[in-house]
PDB file of C-alpha atoms in Angstrom:
ATOM      1  CA  UNK A   1      76.938  72.726  99.847  1.00 50.00           C
ATOM      2  CA  UNK A   2      79.954  71.897 102.302  1.00 57.00           C
ATOM      3  CA  UNK A   3      80.283  74.466 105.670  1.00 66.00           C
ATOM      4  CA  UNK A   4      83.404  75.839 106.527  1.00 82.00           C
ATOM      5  CA  UNK A   5      84.565  76.414 109.926  1.00 90.00           C
ATOM      6  CA  UNK A   6      84.392  80.238 111.489  1.00 94.00           C
ATOM      7  CA  UNK A   7      87.706  81.728 111.251  1.00 95.00           C
ATOM      8  CA  UNK A   8      88.622  83.641 114.336  1.00 96.00           C
ATOM      9  CA  UNK A   9      91.205  86.061 115.415  1.00 97.00           C
ATOM     10  CA  UNK A  10      90.714  87.536 118.764  1.00 97.00           C
ATOM     11  CA  UNK A  11      92.184  90.750 118.804  1.00 97.00           C
ATOM     12  CA  UNK A  12      95.643  91.950 119.717  1.00 96.00           C
ATOM     13  CA  UNK A  13      97.325  95.036 120.725  1.00 94.00           C
ATOM     14  CA  UNK A  14      98.385  95.213 117.412  1.00 96.00           C
ATOM     15  CA  UNK A  15      95.940  93.084 115.076  1.00 97.00           C
ATOM     16  CA  UNK A  16      92.273  93.226 114.955  1.00 98.00           C
ATOM     17  CA  UNK A  17      89.212  91.613 115.776  1.00 98.00           C
ATOM     18  CA  UNK A  18      88.403  89.155 113.073  1.00 97.00           C
ATOM     19  CA  UNK A  19      85.570  86.845 112.514  1.00 97.00           C
ATOM     20  CA  UNK A  20      84.310  85.063 109.717  1.00 97.00           C
ATOM     21  CA  UNK A  21      81.515  83.257 110.154  1.00 96.00           C
ATOM     22  CA  UNK A  22      80.937  81.272 107.037  1.00 94.00           C
ATOM     23  CA  UNK A  23      78.113  79.257 107.814  1.00 92.00           C
ATOM     24  CA  UNK A  24      75.713  82.272 108.208  1.00 93.00           C
ATOM     25  CA  UNK A  25      77.953  84.077 105.824  1.00 94.00           C
ATOM     26  CA  UNK A  26      78.888  87.038 108.459  1.00 95.00           C
ATOM     27  CA  UNK A  27      82.108  88.697 108.183  1.00 97.00           C
ATOM     28  CA  UNK A  28      82.993  91.372 110.666  1.00 97.00           C
ATOM     29  CA  UNK A  29      86.801  92.992 111.202  1.00 98.00           C
ATOM     30  CA  UNK A  30      87.634  95.695 114.122  1.00 98.00           C
ATOM     31  CA  UNK A  31      89.891  97.704 115.833  1.00 97.00           C
ATOM     32  CA  UNK A  32      93.821  97.954 115.039  1.00 97.00           C
ATOM     33  CA  UNK A  33      95.514  96.628 112.131  1.00 98.00           C
ATOM     34  CA  UNK A  34      99.756  96.844 112.145  1.00 97.00           C
ATOM     35  CA  UNK A  35     100.671  93.427 112.678  1.00 95.00           C
ATOM     36  CA  UNK A  36     104.409  92.332 112.690  1.00 89.00           C
ATOM     37  CA  UNK A  37     103.935  90.353 109.294  1.00 89.00           C
ATOM     38  CA  UNK A  38     100.452  91.571 107.500  1.00 91.00           C
ATOM     39  CA  UNK A  39     101.193  88.545 105.304  1.00 90.00           C
ATOM     40  CA  UNK A  40     101.349  86.167 107.447  1.00 93.00           C
ATOM     41  CA  UNK A  41      98.401  87.341 109.318  1.00 96.00           C
ATOM     42  CA  UNK A  42      96.013  88.041 106.271  1.00 96.00           C
ATOM     43  CA  UNK A  43      97.306  85.305 103.986  1.00 95.00           C
ATOM     44  CA  UNK A  44      95.290  82.385 105.536  1.00 95.00           C
ATOM     45  CA  UNK A  45      92.352  84.619 106.073  1.00 96.00           C
ATOM     46  CA  UNK A  46      92.201  85.550 102.570  1.00 96.00           C
ATOM     47  CA  UNK A  47      92.638  81.682 101.518  1.00 95.00           C
ATOM     48  CA  UNK A  48      89.626  80.642 103.613  1.00 96.00           C
ATOM     49  CA  UNK A  49      87.561  83.440 101.939  1.00 96.00           C
ATOM     50  CA  UNK A  50      88.705  82.285  98.627  1.00 95.00           C
ATOM     51  CA  UNK A  51      87.460  78.798  99.682  1.00 94.00           C
ATOM     52  CA  UNK A  52      83.971  80.412 100.724  1.00 94.00           C
ATOM     53  CA  UNK A  53      83.383  82.561  98.089  1.00 94.00           C
ATOM     54  CA  UNK A  54      84.136  79.419  95.226  1.00 91.00           C
ATOM     55  CA  UNK A  55      80.940  77.758  97.333  1.00 89.00           C
ATOM     56  CA  UNK A  56      79.415  81.204  97.212  1.00 87.00           C
ATOM     57  CA  UNK A  57      79.157  81.272  93.645  1.00 84.00           C
ATOM     58  CA  UNK A  58      77.906  78.064  93.004  1.00 82.00           C
ATOM     59  CA  UNK A  59      75.297  78.507  95.459  1.00 80.00           C
ATOM     60  CA  UNK A  60      74.848  82.576  95.637  1.00 71.00           C
ATOM     61  CA  UNK A  61      71.828  82.057  98.181  1.00 76.00           C
ATOM     62  CA  UNK A  62      71.850  84.294 100.480  1.00 86.00           C
ATOM     63  CA  UNK A  63      73.677  87.687 100.850  1.00 93.00           C
ATOM     64  CA  UNK A  64      77.295  88.110 102.539  1.00 96.00           C
ATOM     65  CA  UNK A  65      77.372  90.435 104.979  1.00 97.00           C
ATOM     66  CA  UNK A  66      80.529  92.082 106.178  1.00 98.00           C
ATOM     67  CA  UNK A  67      81.245  95.053 108.677  1.00 98.00           C
ATOM     68  CA  UNK A  68      84.010  96.566 109.243  1.00 98.00           C
ATOM     69  CA  UNK A  69      84.623  98.654 112.285  1.00 98.00           C
ATOM     70  CA  UNK A  70      88.701  99.940 112.462  1.00 97.00           C
ATOM     71  CA  UNK A  71      90.539 102.610 113.854  1.00 95.00           C
ATOM     72  CA  UNK A  72      94.055 102.793 112.270  1.00 96.00           C
ATOM     73  CA  UNK A  73      95.684 100.117 109.892  1.00 97.00           C
ATOM     74  CA  UNK A  74      98.881 100.538 108.413  1.00 96.00           C
ATOM     75  CA  UNK A  75     100.013  99.979 104.526  1.00 94.00           C
ATOM     76  CA  UNK A  76     100.229  96.403 104.336  1.00 92.00           C
ATOM     77  CA  UNK A  77      97.255  96.058 106.266  1.00 95.00           C
ATOM     78  CA  UNK A  78      95.446  98.236 103.588  1.00 95.00           C
ATOM     79  CA  UNK A  79      96.833  95.975 100.833  1.00 92.00           C
ATOM     80  CA  UNK A  80      95.367  92.858 102.608  1.00 94.00           C
ATOM     81  CA  UNK A  81      91.883  94.832 103.065  1.00 96.00           C
ATOM     82  CA  UNK A  82      92.000  95.747  99.179  1.00 95.00           C
ATOM     83  CA  UNK A  83      92.739  91.810  98.256  1.00 94.00           C
ATOM     84  CA  UNK A  84      89.689  90.938 100.606  1.00 97.00           C
ATOM     85  CA  UNK A  85      87.602  93.368  98.816  1.00 97.00           C
ATOM     86  CA  UNK A  86      88.514  92.958  95.265  1.00 96.00           C
ATOM     87  CA  UNK A  87      87.386  88.914  95.966  1.00 96.00           C
ATOM     88  CA  UNK A  88      84.292  90.152  97.495  1.00 97.00           C
ATOM     89  CA  UNK A  89      83.691  92.569  94.645  1.00 97.00           C
ATOM     90  CA  UNK A  90      84.452  89.701  91.868  1.00 96.00           C
ATOM     91  CA  UNK A  91      82.229  87.434  93.940  1.00 95.00           C
ATOM     92  CA  UNK A  92      79.488  89.774  93.735  1.00 95.00           C
ATOM     93  CA  UNK A  93      79.694  90.545  89.706  1.00 95.00           C
ATOM     94  CA  UNK A  94      78.601  86.475  89.408  1.00 93.00           C
ATOM     95  CA  UNK A  95      75.653  86.679  91.323  1.00 91.00           C
ATOM     96  CA  UNK A  96      76.441  86.538  95.049  1.00 94.00           C
ATOM     97  CA  UNK A  97      74.573  89.038  96.987  1.00 94.00           C
ATOM     98  CA  UNK A  98      77.420  91.308  99.079  1.00 96.00           C
ATOM     99  CA  UNK A  99      77.006  93.983 101.360  1.00 97.00           C
ATOM    100  CA  UNK A 100      79.531  95.780 103.335  1.00 98.00           C
ATOM    101  CA  UNK A 101      79.335  97.923 105.898  1.00 98.00           C
ATOM    102  CA  UNK A 102      82.514 100.035 106.763  1.00 98.00           C
ATOM    103  CA  UNK A 103      81.970 101.808 110.026  1.00 98.00           C
ATOM    104  CA  UNK A 104      84.293 104.824 111.482  1.00 97.00           C
ATOM    105  CA  UNK A 105      83.936 107.040 114.634  1.00 95.00           C
ATOM    106  CA  UNK A 106      82.174 110.682 113.530  1.00 94.00           C
ATOM    107  CA  UNK A 107      86.000 112.383 114.687  1.00 91.00           C
ATOM    108  CA  UNK A 108      87.660 110.124 112.382  1.00 93.00           C
ATOM    109  CA  UNK A 109      88.289 111.791 109.431  1.00 92.00           C
ATOM    110  CA  UNK A 110      91.083 109.359 107.999  1.00 93.00           C
ATOM    111  CA  UNK A 111      88.999 106.318 108.276  1.00 96.00           C
ATOM    112  CA  UNK A 112      85.798 108.068 106.877  1.00 96.00           C
ATOM    113  CA  UNK A 113      88.504 108.976 103.884  1.00 94.00           C
ATOM    114  CA  UNK A 114      89.662 105.369 103.661  1.00 95.00           C
ATOM    115  CA  UNK A 115      86.063 104.398 103.273  1.00 96.00           C
ATOM    116  CA  UNK A 116      85.737 106.682 100.576  1.00 95.00           C
ATOM    117  CA  UNK A 117      88.329 105.759  98.781  1.00 92.00           C
ATOM    118  CA  UNK A 118      87.528 102.053  99.332  1.00 95.00           C
ATOM    119  CA  UNK A 119      83.938 102.365  98.176  1.00 95.00           C
ATOM    120  CA  UNK A 120      84.762 103.441  94.921  1.00 92.00           C
ATOM    121  CA  UNK A 121      86.125 100.181  93.896  1.00 91.00           C
ATOM    122  CA  UNK A 122      82.679  98.387  94.267  1.00 96.00           C
ATOM    123  CA  UNK A 123      80.252  98.147  91.312  1.00 96.00           C
ATOM    124  CA  UNK A 124      78.384  95.029  92.086  1.00 96.00           C
ATOM    125  CA  UNK A 125      79.110  94.654  95.615  1.00 97.00           C
ATOM    126  CA  UNK A 126      76.804  97.519  98.002  1.00 97.00           C
ATOM    127  CA  UNK A 127      79.430  99.328 100.134  1.00 97.00           C
ATOM    128  CA  UNK A 128      77.852 101.492 102.871  1.00 97.00           C
ATOM    129  CA  UNK A 129      79.493 104.396 105.084  1.00 97.00           C
ATOM    130  CA  UNK A 130      78.250 104.236 108.553  1.00 97.00           C
ATOM    131  CA  UNK A 131      78.894 106.717 110.587  1.00 96.00           C
ATOM    132  CA  UNK A 132      78.804 106.208 114.418  1.00 96.00           C
ATOM    133  CA  UNK A 133      79.193 108.426 117.547  1.00 92.00           C
ATOM    134  CA  UNK A 134      81.026 107.844 121.119  1.00 82.00           C
ATOM    135  CA  UNK A 135      77.884 106.546 122.769  1.00 64.00           C
TER     136      UNK A 135
ATOM    137  CA  UNK B   1     134.794 117.124 129.722  1.00 76.00           C
ATOM    138  CA  UNK B   2     133.047 114.992 132.936  1.00 93.00           C
ATOM    139  CA  UNK B   3     130.533 112.428 131.212  1.00 95.00           C
ATOM    140  CA  UNK B   4     127.733 114.635 132.578  1.00 96.00           C
ATOM    141  CA  UNK B   5     128.919 117.990 130.913  1.00 95.00           C
ATOM    142  CA  UNK B   6     129.056 115.710 127.369  1.00 95.00           C
ATOM    143  CA  UNK B   7     125.780 113.841 127.766  1.00 95.00           C
ATOM    144  CA  UNK B   8     123.784 116.919 129.015  1.00 96.00           C
ATOM    145  CA  UNK B   9     125.105 119.056 126.116  1.00 95.00           C
ATOM    146  CA  UNK B  10     123.990 115.586 124.145  1.00 94.00           C
ATOM    147  CA  UNK B  11     120.247 116.189 125.830  1.00 94.00           C
ATOM    148  CA  UNK B  12     120.308 119.869 125.264  1.00 95.00           C
ATOM    149  CA  UNK B  13     120.502 119.969 121.670  1.00 95.00           C
ATOM    150  CA  UNK B  14     118.011 117.226 121.442  1.00 94.00           C
ATOM    151  CA  UNK B  15     115.609 119.571 123.313  1.00 94.00           C
ATOM    152  CA  UNK B  16     117.279 122.469 121.137  1.00 95.00           C
ATOM    153  CA  UNK B  17     115.712 120.669 118.232  1.00 93.00           C
ATOM    154  CA  UNK B  18     112.193 120.110 119.749  1.00 94.00           C
ATOM    155  CA  UNK B  19     112.831 116.214 119.989  1.00 95.00           C
ATOM    156  CA  UNK B  20     110.271 113.985 121.865  1.00 91.00           C
ATOM    157  CA  UNK B  21     112.032 111.274 121.495  1.00 90.00           C
ATOM    158  CA  UNK B  22     115.000 109.666 119.621  1.00 94.00           C
ATOM    159  CA  UNK B  23     115.986 106.249 119.005  1.00 95.00           C
ATOM    160  CA  UNK B  24     119.095 105.386 117.075  1.00 95.00           C
ATOM    161  CA  UNK B  25     120.172 101.684 116.928  1.00 95.00           C
ATOM    162  CA  UNK B  26     118.792  98.373 115.892  1.00 95.00           C
ATOM    163  CA  UNK B  27     115.421  98.544 115.638  1.00 94.00           C
ATOM    164  CA  UNK B  28     112.850  95.530 115.551  1.00 91.00           C
ATOM    165  CA  UNK B  29     108.735  95.538 115.285  1.00 91.00           C
ATOM    166  CA  UNK B  30     108.765  94.574 119.535  1.00 91.00           C
ATOM    167  CA  UNK B  31     110.439  98.339 119.654  1.00 93.00           C
ATOM    168  CA  UNK B  32     108.189  99.796 116.790  1.00 95.00           C
ATOM    169  CA  UNK B  33     105.542  98.555 119.309  1.00 95.00           C
ATOM    170  CA  UNK B  34     106.598  99.978 122.293  1.00 95.00           C
ATOM    171  CA  UNK B  35     107.818 103.374 120.938  1.00 95.00           C
ATOM    172  CA  UNK B  36     104.400 103.973 119.190  1.00 96.00           C
ATOM    173  CA  UNK B  37     102.482 103.422 122.473  1.00 95.00           C
ATOM    174  CA  UNK B  38     104.914 106.209 124.580  1.00 94.00           C
ATOM    175  CA  UNK B  39     104.304 108.185 121.463  1.00 94.00           C
ATOM    176  CA  UNK B  40     100.618 107.797 121.960  1.00 93.00           C
ATOM    177  CA  UNK B  41     100.790 108.298 125.453  1.00 94.00           C
ATOM    178  CA  UNK B  42     102.678 111.200 125.365  1.00 92.00           C
ATOM    179  CA  UNK B  43     100.441 112.949 122.843  1.00 91.00           C
ATOM    180  CA  UNK B  44      97.174 111.811 124.510  1.00 92.00           C
ATOM    181  CA  UNK B  45      98.182 113.743 127.733  1.00 92.00           C
ATOM    182  CA  UNK B  46      99.706 116.746 126.367  1.00 87.00           C
ATOM    183  CA  UNK B  47      95.552 116.871 125.070  1.00 78.00           C
ATOM    184  CA  UNK B  48      96.909 116.771 121.311  1.00 78.00           C
ATOM    185  CA  UNK B  49      93.929 116.777 118.880  1.00 88.00           C
ATOM    186  CA  UNK B  50      92.889 112.792 118.010  1.00 89.00           C
ATOM    187  CA  UNK B  51      93.072 113.530 114.964  1.00 90.00           C
ATOM    188  CA  UNK B  52      96.974 114.511 114.582  1.00 92.00           C
ATOM    189  CA  UNK B  53      97.483 111.664 117.317  1.00 93.00           C
ATOM    190  CA  UNK B  54      96.690 109.257 114.278  1.00 93.00           C
ATOM    191  CA  UNK B  55      98.566 111.155 112.007  1.00 94.00           C
ATOM    192  CA  UNK B  56     101.704 111.395 114.145  1.00 96.00           C
ATOM    193  CA  UNK B  57     101.566 107.773 114.634  1.00 96.00           C
ATOM    194  CA  UNK B  58     100.761 106.224 111.308  1.00 96.00           C
ATOM    195  CA  UNK B  59     103.468 108.274 109.626  1.00 97.00           C
ATOM    196  CA  UNK B  60     105.909 106.891 112.212  1.00 97.00           C
ATOM    197  CA  UNK B  61     104.680 103.334 111.785  1.00 97.00           C
ATOM    198  CA  UNK B  62     105.584 103.582 107.896  1.00 96.00           C
ATOM    199  CA  UNK B  63     108.587 105.296 108.757  1.00 96.00           C
ATOM    200  CA  UNK B  64     109.617 102.890 111.416  1.00 96.00           C
ATOM    201  CA  UNK B  65     108.515  99.718 109.301  1.00 94.00           C
ATOM    202  CA  UNK B  66     110.604 101.204 106.193  1.00 93.00           C
ATOM    203  CA  UNK B  67     113.626 100.965 108.512  1.00 94.00           C
ATOM    204  CA  UNK B  68     113.486  97.695 109.208  1.00 92.00           C
ATOM    205  CA  UNK B  69     112.854  96.466 106.255  1.00 88.00           C
ATOM    206  CA  UNK B  70     114.642  98.533 103.767  1.00 89.00           C
ATOM    207  CA  UNK B  71     118.212  99.546 105.859  1.00 92.00           C
ATOM    208  CA  UNK B  72     120.827  98.183 104.509  1.00 92.00           C
ATOM    209  CA  UNK B  73     122.690  97.451 107.846  1.00 92.00           C
ATOM    210  CA  UNK B  74     120.707  94.463 109.355  1.00 90.00           C
ATOM    211  CA  UNK B  75     121.329  91.408 111.228  1.00 90.00           C
ATOM    212  CA  UNK B  76     119.095  88.774 110.689  1.00 87.00           C
ATOM    213  CA  UNK B  77     118.716  85.421 112.314  1.00 87.00           C
ATOM    214  CA  UNK B  78     116.981  82.502 114.057  1.00 88.00           C
ATOM    215  CA  UNK B  79     116.755  82.645 117.649  1.00 87.00           C
ATOM    216  CA  UNK B  80     113.862  79.803 118.037  1.00 88.00           C
ATOM    217  CA  UNK B  81     112.239  82.201 115.818  1.00 84.00           C
ATOM    218  CA  UNK B  82     113.179  84.118 113.060  1.00 81.00           C
ATOM    219  CA  UNK B  83     114.757  87.581 114.417  1.00 81.00           C
ATOM    220  CA  UNK B  84     115.243  90.315 112.226  1.00 81.00           C
ATOM    221  CA  UNK B  85     116.999  93.461 113.256  1.00 90.00           C
ATOM    222  CA  UNK B  86     117.589  96.579 111.085  1.00 94.00           C
ATOM    223  CA  UNK B  87     119.687  99.744 111.947  1.00 95.00           C
ATOM    224  CA  UNK B  88     118.569 103.446 111.902  1.00 96.00           C
ATOM    225  CA  UNK B  89     116.900 106.312 113.347  1.00 97.00           C
ATOM    226  CA  UNK B  90     113.958 107.853 114.409  1.00 97.00           C
ATOM    227  CA  UNK B  91     112.957 111.087 115.864  1.00 97.00           C
ATOM    228  CA  UNK B  92     109.944 112.616 117.031  1.00 96.00           C
ATOM    229  CA  UNK B  93     109.710 116.085 117.873  1.00 95.00           C
ATOM    230  CA  UNK B  94     107.918 119.247 117.674  1.00 93.00           C
ATOM    231  CA  UNK B  95     108.761 122.451 116.200  1.00 92.00           C
ATOM    232  CA  UNK B  96     106.453 125.635 115.360  1.00 90.00           C
ATOM    233  CA  UNK B  97     103.443 123.936 116.958  1.00 88.00           C
ATOM    234  CA  UNK B  98     103.771 121.095 114.466  1.00 92.00           C
ATOM    235  CA  UNK B  99     105.062 117.392 114.798  1.00 95.00           C
ATOM    236  CA  UNK B 100     107.737 115.797 112.839  1.00 97.00           C
ATOM    237  CA  UNK B 101     108.377 112.425 112.531  1.00 97.00           C
ATOM    238  CA  UNK B 102     112.360 112.143 110.731  1.00 97.00           C
ATOM    239  CA  UNK B 103     113.663 108.676 109.801  1.00 97.00           C
ATOM    240  CA  UNK B 104     117.612 107.960 108.838  1.00 97.00           C
ATOM    241  CA  UNK B 105     119.060 104.394 107.661  1.00 96.00           C
ATOM    242  CA  UNK B 106     121.412 103.302 105.410  1.00 95.00           C
ATOM    243  CA  UNK B 107     120.385 102.502 101.996  1.00 94.00           C
ATOM    244  CA  UNK B 108     122.692 100.739  99.012  1.00 93.00           C
ATOM    245  CA  UNK B 109     123.859 103.600  96.961  1.00 91.00           C
ATOM    246  CA  UNK B 110     122.039 101.673  93.430  1.00 90.00           C
ATOM    247  CA  UNK B 111     118.873 101.999  95.360  1.00 90.00           C
ATOM    248  CA  UNK B 112     119.117 105.529  96.431  1.00 92.00           C
ATOM    249  CA  UNK B 113     118.976 106.656  93.204  1.00 91.00           C
ATOM    250  CA  UNK B 114     115.379 104.927  92.659  1.00 90.00           C
ATOM    251  CA  UNK B 115     114.095 106.528  96.053  1.00 92.00           C
ATOM    252  CA  UNK B 116     115.762 109.434  95.558  1.00 93.00           C
ATOM    253  CA  UNK B 117     113.687 109.720  91.887  1.00 92.00           C
ATOM    254  CA  UNK B 118     110.370 108.315  93.940  1.00 92.00           C
ATOM    255  CA  UNK B 119     110.564 110.665  96.873  1.00 94.00           C
ATOM    256  CA  UNK B 120     110.762 113.284  94.448  1.00 94.00           C
ATOM    257  CA  UNK B 121     107.578 112.779  92.805  1.00 93.00           C
ATOM    258  CA  UNK B 122     106.032 112.132  95.563  1.00 94.00           C
ATOM    259  CA  UNK B 123     106.864 115.446  97.535  1.00 94.00           C
ATOM    260  CA  UNK B 124     105.691 116.943  94.004  1.00 94.00           C
ATOM    261  CA  UNK B 125     102.532 116.219  94.529  1.00 95.00           C
ATOM    262  CA  UNK B 126      99.363 117.690  95.971  1.00 94.00           C
ATOM    263  CA  UNK B 127      96.772 115.947  98.715  1.00 93.00           C
ATOM    264  CA  UNK B 128      94.622 114.855  95.381  1.00 93.00           C
ATOM    265  CA  UNK B 129      97.110 113.624  93.183  1.00 94.00           C
ATOM    266  CA  UNK B 130      98.790 111.513  96.256  1.00 94.00           C
ATOM    267  CA  UNK B 131      95.278 110.353  97.238  1.00 93.00           C
ATOM    268  CA  UNK B 132      94.752 109.025  93.419  1.00 92.00           C
ATOM    269  CA  UNK B 133      97.920 107.899  93.277  1.00 93.00           C
ATOM    270  CA  UNK B 134      97.535 105.526  96.533  1.00 93.00           C
ATOM    271  CA  UNK B 135      94.591 104.271  95.369  1.00 91.00           C
ATOM    272  CA  UNK B 136      96.188 103.439  92.066  1.00 90.00           C
ATOM    273  CA  UNK B 137      98.874 101.356  94.102  1.00 90.00           C
ATOM    274  CA  UNK B 138      96.905  99.808  96.519  1.00 89.00           C
ATOM    275  CA  UNK B 139      95.365  98.298  93.613  1.00 88.00           C
ATOM    276  CA  UNK B 140      98.449  97.275  91.638  1.00 85.00           C
ATOM    277  CA  UNK B 141      99.825  93.428  92.300  1.00 76.00           C
ATOM    278  CA  UNK B 142     102.508  93.696  95.211  1.00 65.00           C
ATOM    279  CA  UNK B 143     105.777  93.917  93.336  1.00 59.00           C
ATOM    280  CA  UNK B 144     108.396  90.604  93.653  1.00 47.00           C
ATOM    281  CA  UNK B 145     111.122  92.908  95.975  1.00 47.00           C
ATOM    282  CA  UNK B 146     108.898  94.971  97.826  1.00 52.00           C
ATOM    283  CA  UNK B 147     107.309  93.324 101.124  1.00 47.00           C
ATOM    284  CA  UNK B 148     104.259  95.434 101.516  1.00 42.00           C
ATOM    285  CA  UNK B 149     104.058  97.088  98.397  1.00 43.00           C
ATOM    286  CA  UNK B 150     105.932 100.530  98.553  1.00 79.00           C
ATOM    287  CA  UNK B 151     102.377 101.781  99.909  1.00 90.00           C
ATOM    288  CA  UNK B 152     104.406 103.273 103.215  1.00 93.00           C
ATOM    289  CA  UNK B 153     106.136 106.325 101.327  1.00 95.00           C
ATOM    290  CA  UNK B 154     102.796 107.529  99.432  1.00 95.00           C
ATOM    291  CA  UNK B 155     100.975 106.896 103.181  1.00 95.00           C
ATOM    292  CA  UNK B 156     103.391 108.844 104.698  1.00 97.00           C
ATOM    293  CA  UNK B 157     103.355 111.891 102.292  1.00 96.00           C
ATOM    294  CA  UNK B 158      99.306 111.649 102.049  1.00 95.00           C
ATOM    295  CA  UNK B 159      99.408 112.253 106.207  1.00 95.00           C
ATOM    296  CA  UNK B 160     101.918 114.619 106.021  1.00 95.00           C
ATOM    297  CA  UNK B 161     100.924 118.273 106.373  1.00 92.00           C
ATOM    298  CA  UNK B 162     103.556 119.521 104.296  1.00 92.00           C
ATOM    299  CA  UNK B 163     105.766 118.507 101.370  1.00 93.00           C
ATOM    300  CA  UNK B 164     107.949 115.665 102.462  1.00 96.00           C
ATOM    301  CA  UNK B 165     111.959 116.704 103.082  1.00 96.00           C
ATOM    302  CA  UNK B 166     114.627 114.371 102.212  1.00 97.00           C
ATOM    303  CA  UNK B 167     117.940 114.179 101.635  1.00 96.00           C
ATOM    304  CA  UNK B 168     120.761 111.656 100.871  1.00 97.00           C
ATOM    305  CA  UNK B 169     124.488 111.500 102.112  1.00 96.00           C
ATOM    306  CA  UNK B 170     126.974 109.582 100.205  1.00 93.00           C
ATOM    307  CA  UNK B 171     129.178 107.510 102.773  1.00 93.00           C
ATOM    308  CA  UNK B 172     131.590 104.765 102.734  1.00 87.00           C
ATOM    309  CA  UNK B 173     131.900 102.168 100.707  1.00 88.00           C
ATOM    310  CA  UNK B 174     128.324 101.127  98.374  1.00 92.00           C
ATOM    311  CA  UNK B 175     126.431 103.310 101.267  1.00 93.00           C
ATOM    312  CA  UNK B 176     124.454 106.137 101.508  1.00 95.00           C
ATOM    313  CA  UNK B 177     122.952 107.593 104.233  1.00 96.00           C
ATOM    314  CA  UNK B 178     118.900 108.694 103.794  1.00 96.00           C
ATOM    315  CA  UNK B 179     116.984 110.573 105.597  1.00 97.00           C
ATOM    316  CA  UNK B 180     113.087 111.724 105.484  1.00 97.00           C
ATOM    317  CA  UNK B 181     111.017 114.258 107.327  1.00 97.00           C
ATOM    318  CA  UNK B 182     107.283 114.583 107.434  1.00 97.00           C
ATOM    319  CA  UNK B 183     105.549 117.603 108.971  1.00 96.00           C
ATOM    320  CA  UNK B 184     102.053 116.830 111.063  1.00 94.00           C
TER     321      UNK B 184
END
């Protein structure tokens, strides 16, 4: 299968660290997300993910692992995350292994609740809630 | 009346309303970011609960982004890069131990009816209904006419500890002034 270049976005004051290492099937997003233009930030990411998943469906050899550690995101970013999750779940439904880990701080009830909300959308992909403490 | 007397009266009026800060005029994403930073810092220095800070910040962001996207009083142009300025006001304050975030902006009168209908629905929902409505809207495809999917208002209602308050005043032409208040 053709290898896709890693998609990397350094974190900014209002957009998260994003690293989609397609070769090793490891994806991660960390931090805060309320970019000026969520469509401009997430559009290319979702496009690259679609290309990757189309190839992954044809060759579902290794599990796709996605780690999220968000501290805040606005409603436009929530929409984008939902788009990403829907694509991963669709790929999982065709037999691609997908394991998502949603990390949230022990005192962050908002991120915990979002994680619980999102988890209800997965029937084929594994969606794991992971609580972490300060250390 | 001296200008000091005049502006002191204005200043005192804001303080009497518990205002932590207020901004009225043309808002941009840059102003949203700067005001948001100051808001977080001010609340952290006052040692507000981190969960409360997050909720206030979240409501603030959605309120200001609604003004930026939906204010009927706006200017757009290209100054080397696209510039979008929308007129409105945002007020953050404290009232009987609770924070509040108010936004106000002009809307077209024909849009006001639909907005009012949606807000009445949100104000009547309890926490669980708001949660499932948010989930439903999050899954729905983005409507053509809305940048961001309209879930901003649901997010505001969800983070608010009391039902949202809102109102409209008809002004000249085809405009109405709209305001929305959320308590945290």
